[in-house]
Amino acid sequence: MLFFSAALVTVAVVAAYDIDCKWKSNISDIEDVAHHKYQVLEECLFYKLTSEADRMQDKSNALMMLPPTVAAGETLEVQVLDGSITEMWMNEVFKEMNINGFLKLSWKDRRLRWNPEEWKTENLRLKSMGRLWSPDINSDKLQTGAQSTDFVNYHDIQSNYNGNVTARLEFRMKAQCSIDYTEYPNDRKHCCFNLQSTLYKRYVKFIMEHGDGHEMLDTKNIRTNWHVDPTWTWIMKLNQDNDNRAERLEVCVGVVRKSSTLAVELTLPVLISALILLLAPFFGKFHQQIYVKMFALLLQFMSFQFLSEKTPQLGFGDNIPKIYIFYAFTIGMTVLSLIATVMISAMSRVKRKVPPAHRYTLLASLLNANLCCGSEEEPTTDGTSSKMSQDATSDWLQIHSALNNLSSILLIFIYIIGAIVIAF
């Protein structure tokens, strides 16, 4: 009697639950169904698909625990539809880029098939990723780093009546970066990470929706202070390192630092000092030019000290930034120009009795009058100074002044050409 009562209660509960949702036959338009009743309809459909999968694969909870294929040697094609990077920030010390984003994936599960005319719906939303088997796509670092901060998770899993499953694989990754400091402070970083299957290495095969992986990664809505370079940003299918029959996805992002203010801070002081160096020959006499060039050299050393304070904590590695080459080139040209002026000035103070050749005196006077930049005193062009005072210092002074002007013009041209070569 007790057993008969329990059986009646069980039958009553099952009947009340209506696992087949028999009322669905009365639905003419799914749009008219209330939201909560549509959820009940989805639960009934999922229960039906679960029961059929258990019978097909002869195991309970097969839909949740087993891959969709049955025959030996079959593979699962996971189609990569597109992806997006939503947020990223840089760890300069460890050269790691923290990247948040997602990939849209699709695969075929033959167990998720139903008649849309019978069930009045063409799509089934799965509210929890634990209710359906999904490819175990994770970071390759999870195999070696127990404390890895990489994270992946499936969201928005849904299937249509043909068994096509789509899902959004969200990730938070630490990507290792190769850094090119050549254009520092607008340095370039190329950061990559890998996604692959660990349990089903040879079973999961990736199919790219677009052959060119550069078009698949959306970075338009990214929140970052870096400029994304689309030519160095892609999703690419590669073989795993230790197994040529296993595949992995390589996700790479190329970025360039956006720091206009830092670029101005580092380049403006040395540009001002370089301008003072270029204008030094126009300040007149030798000692004035020497003072101006020494002042320019002081500014350059102070600017270089400021630049050194902005150097990354671990240096630039094998790269030498162009701005460092420019600083070194500017300081080197300033030192050469200062040495040339000091030596010519020292030679001009030597007393000489023998006058220079008359043609050299005329050429020096012509250069000083028309070339640039200044002279020590009023030039004497008739070559008679040595005859009147037995002292040819004045004529030699004009020649030394012309030599200084020529060396200054030569160094200016070398500096301008060198700066253009360094910049481009």
PDB file of N, CA and C in Angstrom, residues 56-91:
ATOM      1  N   MET A  56      22.235   7.954 -26.885  1.00  0.00           N
ATOM      2  CA  MET A  56      23.127   7.849 -28.037  1.00  0.00           C
ATOM      3  C   MET A  56      24.530   7.416 -27.622  1.00  0.00           C
ATOM      4  N   GLN A  57      25.042   7.988 -26.525  1.00  0.00           N
ATOM      5  CA  GLN A  57      26.422   7.714 -26.118  1.00  0.00           C
ATOM      6  C   GLN A  57      26.493   6.759 -24.926  1.00  0.00           C
ATOM      7  N   ASP A  58      25.310   6.245 -24.515  1.00  0.00           N
ATOM      8  CA  ASP A  58      25.241   5.211 -23.480  1.00  0.00           C
ATOM      9  C   ASP A  58      25.961   5.642 -22.205  1.00  0.00           C
ATOM     10  N   LYS A  59      25.709   6.872 -21.802  1.00  0.00           N
ATOM     11  CA  LYS A  59      26.293   7.380 -20.561  1.00  0.00           C
ATOM     12  C   LYS A  59      25.439   8.533 -20.066  1.00  0.00           C
ATOM     13  N   SER A  60      25.211   8.553 -18.758  1.00  0.00           N
ATOM     14  CA  SER A  60      24.438   9.653 -18.194  1.00  0.00           C
ATOM     15  C   SER A  60      25.236  10.953 -18.240  1.00  0.00           C
ATOM     16  N   ASN A  61      24.519  12.039 -18.388  1.00  0.00           N
ATOM     17  CA  ASN A  61      25.119  13.382 -18.494  1.00  0.00           C
ATOM     18  C   ASN A  61      26.130  13.464 -19.640  1.00  0.00           C
ATOM     19  N   ALA A  62      25.864  12.735 -20.723  1.00  0.00           N
ATOM     20  CA  ALA A  62      26.795  12.728 -21.857  1.00  0.00           C
ATOM     21  C   ALA A  62      26.912  14.106 -22.488  1.00  0.00           C
ATOM     22  N   LEU A  63      25.820  14.856 -22.521  1.00  0.00           N
ATOM     23  CA  LEU A  63      25.846  16.178 -23.144  1.00  0.00           C
ATOM     24  C   LEU A  63      26.798  17.119 -22.415  1.00  0.00           C
ATOM     25  N   MET A  64      26.963  16.862 -21.128  1.00  0.00           N
ATOM     26  CA  MET A  64      27.810  17.729 -20.325  1.00  0.00           C
ATOM     27  C   MET A  64      29.251  17.225 -20.249  1.00  0.00           C
ATOM     28  N   MET A  65      29.456  15.902 -20.347  1.00  0.00           N
ATOM     29  CA  MET A  65      30.763  15.333 -20.060  1.00  0.00           C
ATOM     30  C   MET A  65      31.535  14.857 -21.276  1.00  0.00           C
ATOM     31  N   LEU A  66      30.867  14.546 -22.384  1.00  0.00           N
ATOM     32  CA  LEU A  66      31.540  13.920 -23.515  1.00  0.00           C
ATOM     33  C   LEU A  66      31.538  14.835 -24.732  1.00  0.00           C
ATOM     34  N   PRO A  67      32.571  14.711 -25.580  1.00  0.00           N
ATOM     35  CA  PRO A  67      32.592  15.462 -26.843  1.00  0.00           C
ATOM     36  C   PRO A  67      31.455  15.011 -27.748  1.00  0.00           C
ATOM     37  N   PRO A  68      31.096  15.809 -28.739  1.00  0.00           N
ATOM     38  CA  PRO A  68      29.941  15.472 -29.577  1.00  0.00           C
ATOM     39  C   PRO A  68      30.178  14.350 -30.573  1.00  0.00           C
ATOM     40  N   THR A  69      31.422  14.051 -30.922  1.00  0.00           N
ATOM     41  CA  THR A  69      31.688  13.000 -31.912  1.00  0.00           C
ATOM     42  C   THR A  69      31.755  11.638 -31.238  1.00  0.00           C
ATOM     43  N   VAL A  70      31.485  10.603 -32.047  1.00  0.00           N
ATOM     44  CA  VAL A  70      31.430   9.246 -31.512  1.00  0.00           C
ATOM     45  C   VAL A  70      32.492   8.358 -32.142  1.00  0.00           C
ATOM     46  N   ALA A  71      32.635   8.415 -33.470  1.00  0.00           N
ATOM     47  CA  ALA A  71      33.538   7.520 -34.190  1.00  0.00           C
ATOM     48  C   ALA A  71      34.991   7.839 -33.883  1.00  0.00           C
ATOM     49  N   ALA A  72      35.839   6.811 -33.904  1.00  0.00           N
ATOM     50  CA  ALA A  72      37.272   6.991 -33.663  1.00  0.00           C
ATOM     51  C   ALA A  72      37.909   7.750 -34.827  1.00  0.00           C
ATOM     52  N   GLY A  73      38.822   8.622 -34.497  1.00  0.00           N
ATOM     53  CA  GLY A  73      39.530   9.384 -35.516  1.00  0.00           C
ATOM     54  C   GLY A  73      38.843  10.661 -35.943  1.00  0.00           C
ATOM     55  N   GLU A  74      37.627  10.887 -35.482  1.00  0.00           N
ATOM     56  CA  GLU A  74      36.931  12.125 -35.824  1.00  0.00           C
ATOM     57  C   GLU A  74      37.563  13.304 -35.086  1.00  0.00           C
ATOM     58  N   THR A  75      37.462  14.459 -35.689  1.00  0.00           N
ATOM     59  CA  THR A  75      37.959  15.686 -35.073  1.00  0.00           C
ATOM     60  C   THR A  75      36.825  16.697 -34.971  1.00  0.00           C
ATOM     61  N   LEU A  76      37.011  17.659 -34.098  1.00  0.00           N
ATOM     62  CA  LEU A  76      36.025  18.722 -33.913  1.00  0.00           C
ATOM     63  C   LEU A  76      36.582  20.010 -34.502  1.00  0.00           C
ATOM     64  N   GLU A  77      35.886  20.554 -35.478  1.00  0.00           N
ATOM     65  CA  GLU A  77      36.308  21.803 -36.104  1.00  0.00           C
ATOM     66  C   GLU A  77      35.701  22.976 -35.345  1.00  0.00           C
ATOM     67  N   VAL A  78      36.567  23.755 -34.729  1.00  0.00           N
ATOM     68  CA  VAL A  78      36.145  24.949 -33.998  1.00  0.00           C
ATOM     69  C   VAL A  78      36.427  26.150 -34.890  1.00  0.00           C
ATOM     70  N   GLN A  79      35.374  26.828 -35.299  1.00  0.00           N
ATOM     71  CA  GLN A  79      35.508  27.965 -36.204  1.00  0.00           C
ATOM     72  C   GLN A  79      35.690  29.242 -35.396  1.00  0.00           C
ATOM     73  N   VAL A  80      36.746  29.980 -35.716  1.00  0.00           N
ATOM     74  CA  VAL A  80      37.005  31.272 -35.068  1.00  0.00           C
ATOM     75  C   VAL A  80      36.356  32.345 -35.934  1.00  0.00           C
ATOM     76  N   LEU A  81      35.250  32.915 -35.436  1.00  0.00           N
ATOM     77  CA  LEU A  81      34.490  33.886 -36.227  1.00  0.00           C
ATOM     78  C   LEU A  81      35.143  35.261 -36.215  1.00  0.00           C
ATOM     79  N   ASP A  82      35.447  35.760 -35.050  1.00  0.00           N
ATOM     80  CA  ASP A  82      36.145  37.041 -34.911  1.00  0.00           C
ATOM     81  C   ASP A  82      36.570  37.190 -33.457  1.00  0.00           C
ATOM     82  N   GLY A  83      37.147  38.312 -33.140  1.00  0.00           N
ATOM     83  CA  GLY A  83      37.606  38.569 -31.775  1.00  0.00           C
ATOM     84  C   GLY A  83      37.668  40.052 -31.507  1.00  0.00           C
ATOM     85  N   SER A  84      37.891  40.380 -30.267  1.00  0.00           N
ATOM     86  CA  SER A  84      37.960  41.791 -29.885  1.00  0.00           C
ATOM     87  C   SER A  84      38.847  41.941 -28.657  1.00  0.00           C
ATOM     88  N   ILE A  85      39.611  43.038 -28.639  1.00  0.00           N
ATOM     89  CA  ILE A  85      40.387  43.424 -27.457  1.00  0.00           C
ATOM     90  C   ILE A  85      39.677  44.606 -26.819  1.00  0.00           C
ATOM     91  N   THR A  86      39.300  44.470 -25.566  1.00  0.00           N
ATOM     92  CA  THR A  86      38.522  45.514 -24.894  1.00  0.00           C
ATOM     93  C   THR A  86      39.350  46.389 -23.961  1.00  0.00           C
ATOM     94  N   GLU A  87      40.440  45.838 -23.432  1.00  0.00           N
ATOM     95  CA  GLU A  87      41.222  46.609 -22.458  1.00  0.00           C
ATOM     96  C   GLU A  87      42.624  46.019 -22.363  1.00  0.00           C
ATOM     97  N   MET A  88      43.612  46.891 -22.165  1.00  0.00           N
ATOM     98  CA  MET A  88      44.965  46.386 -21.937  1.00  0.00           C
ATOM     99  C   MET A  88      45.799  47.450 -21.255  1.00  0.00           C
ATOM    100  N   TRP A  89      46.756  46.994 -20.446  1.00  0.00           N
ATOM    101  CA  TRP A  89      47.687  47.883 -19.767  1.00  0.00           C
ATOM    102  C   TRP A  89      49.029  47.180 -19.650  1.00  0.00           C
ATOM    103  N   MET A  90      50.090  47.968 -19.531  1.00  0.00           N
ATOM    104  CA  MET A  90      51.454  47.455 -19.668  1.00  0.00           C
ATOM    105  C   MET A  90      52.158  47.418 -18.328  1.00  0.00           C
ATOM    106  N   ASN A  91      52.919  46.329 -18.091  1.00  0.00           N
ATOM    107  CA  ASN A  91      53.863  46.238 -16.987  1.00  0.00           C
ATOM    108  C   ASN A  91      55.253  46.433 -17.574  1.00  0.00           C
TER     109      ASN A  91
END
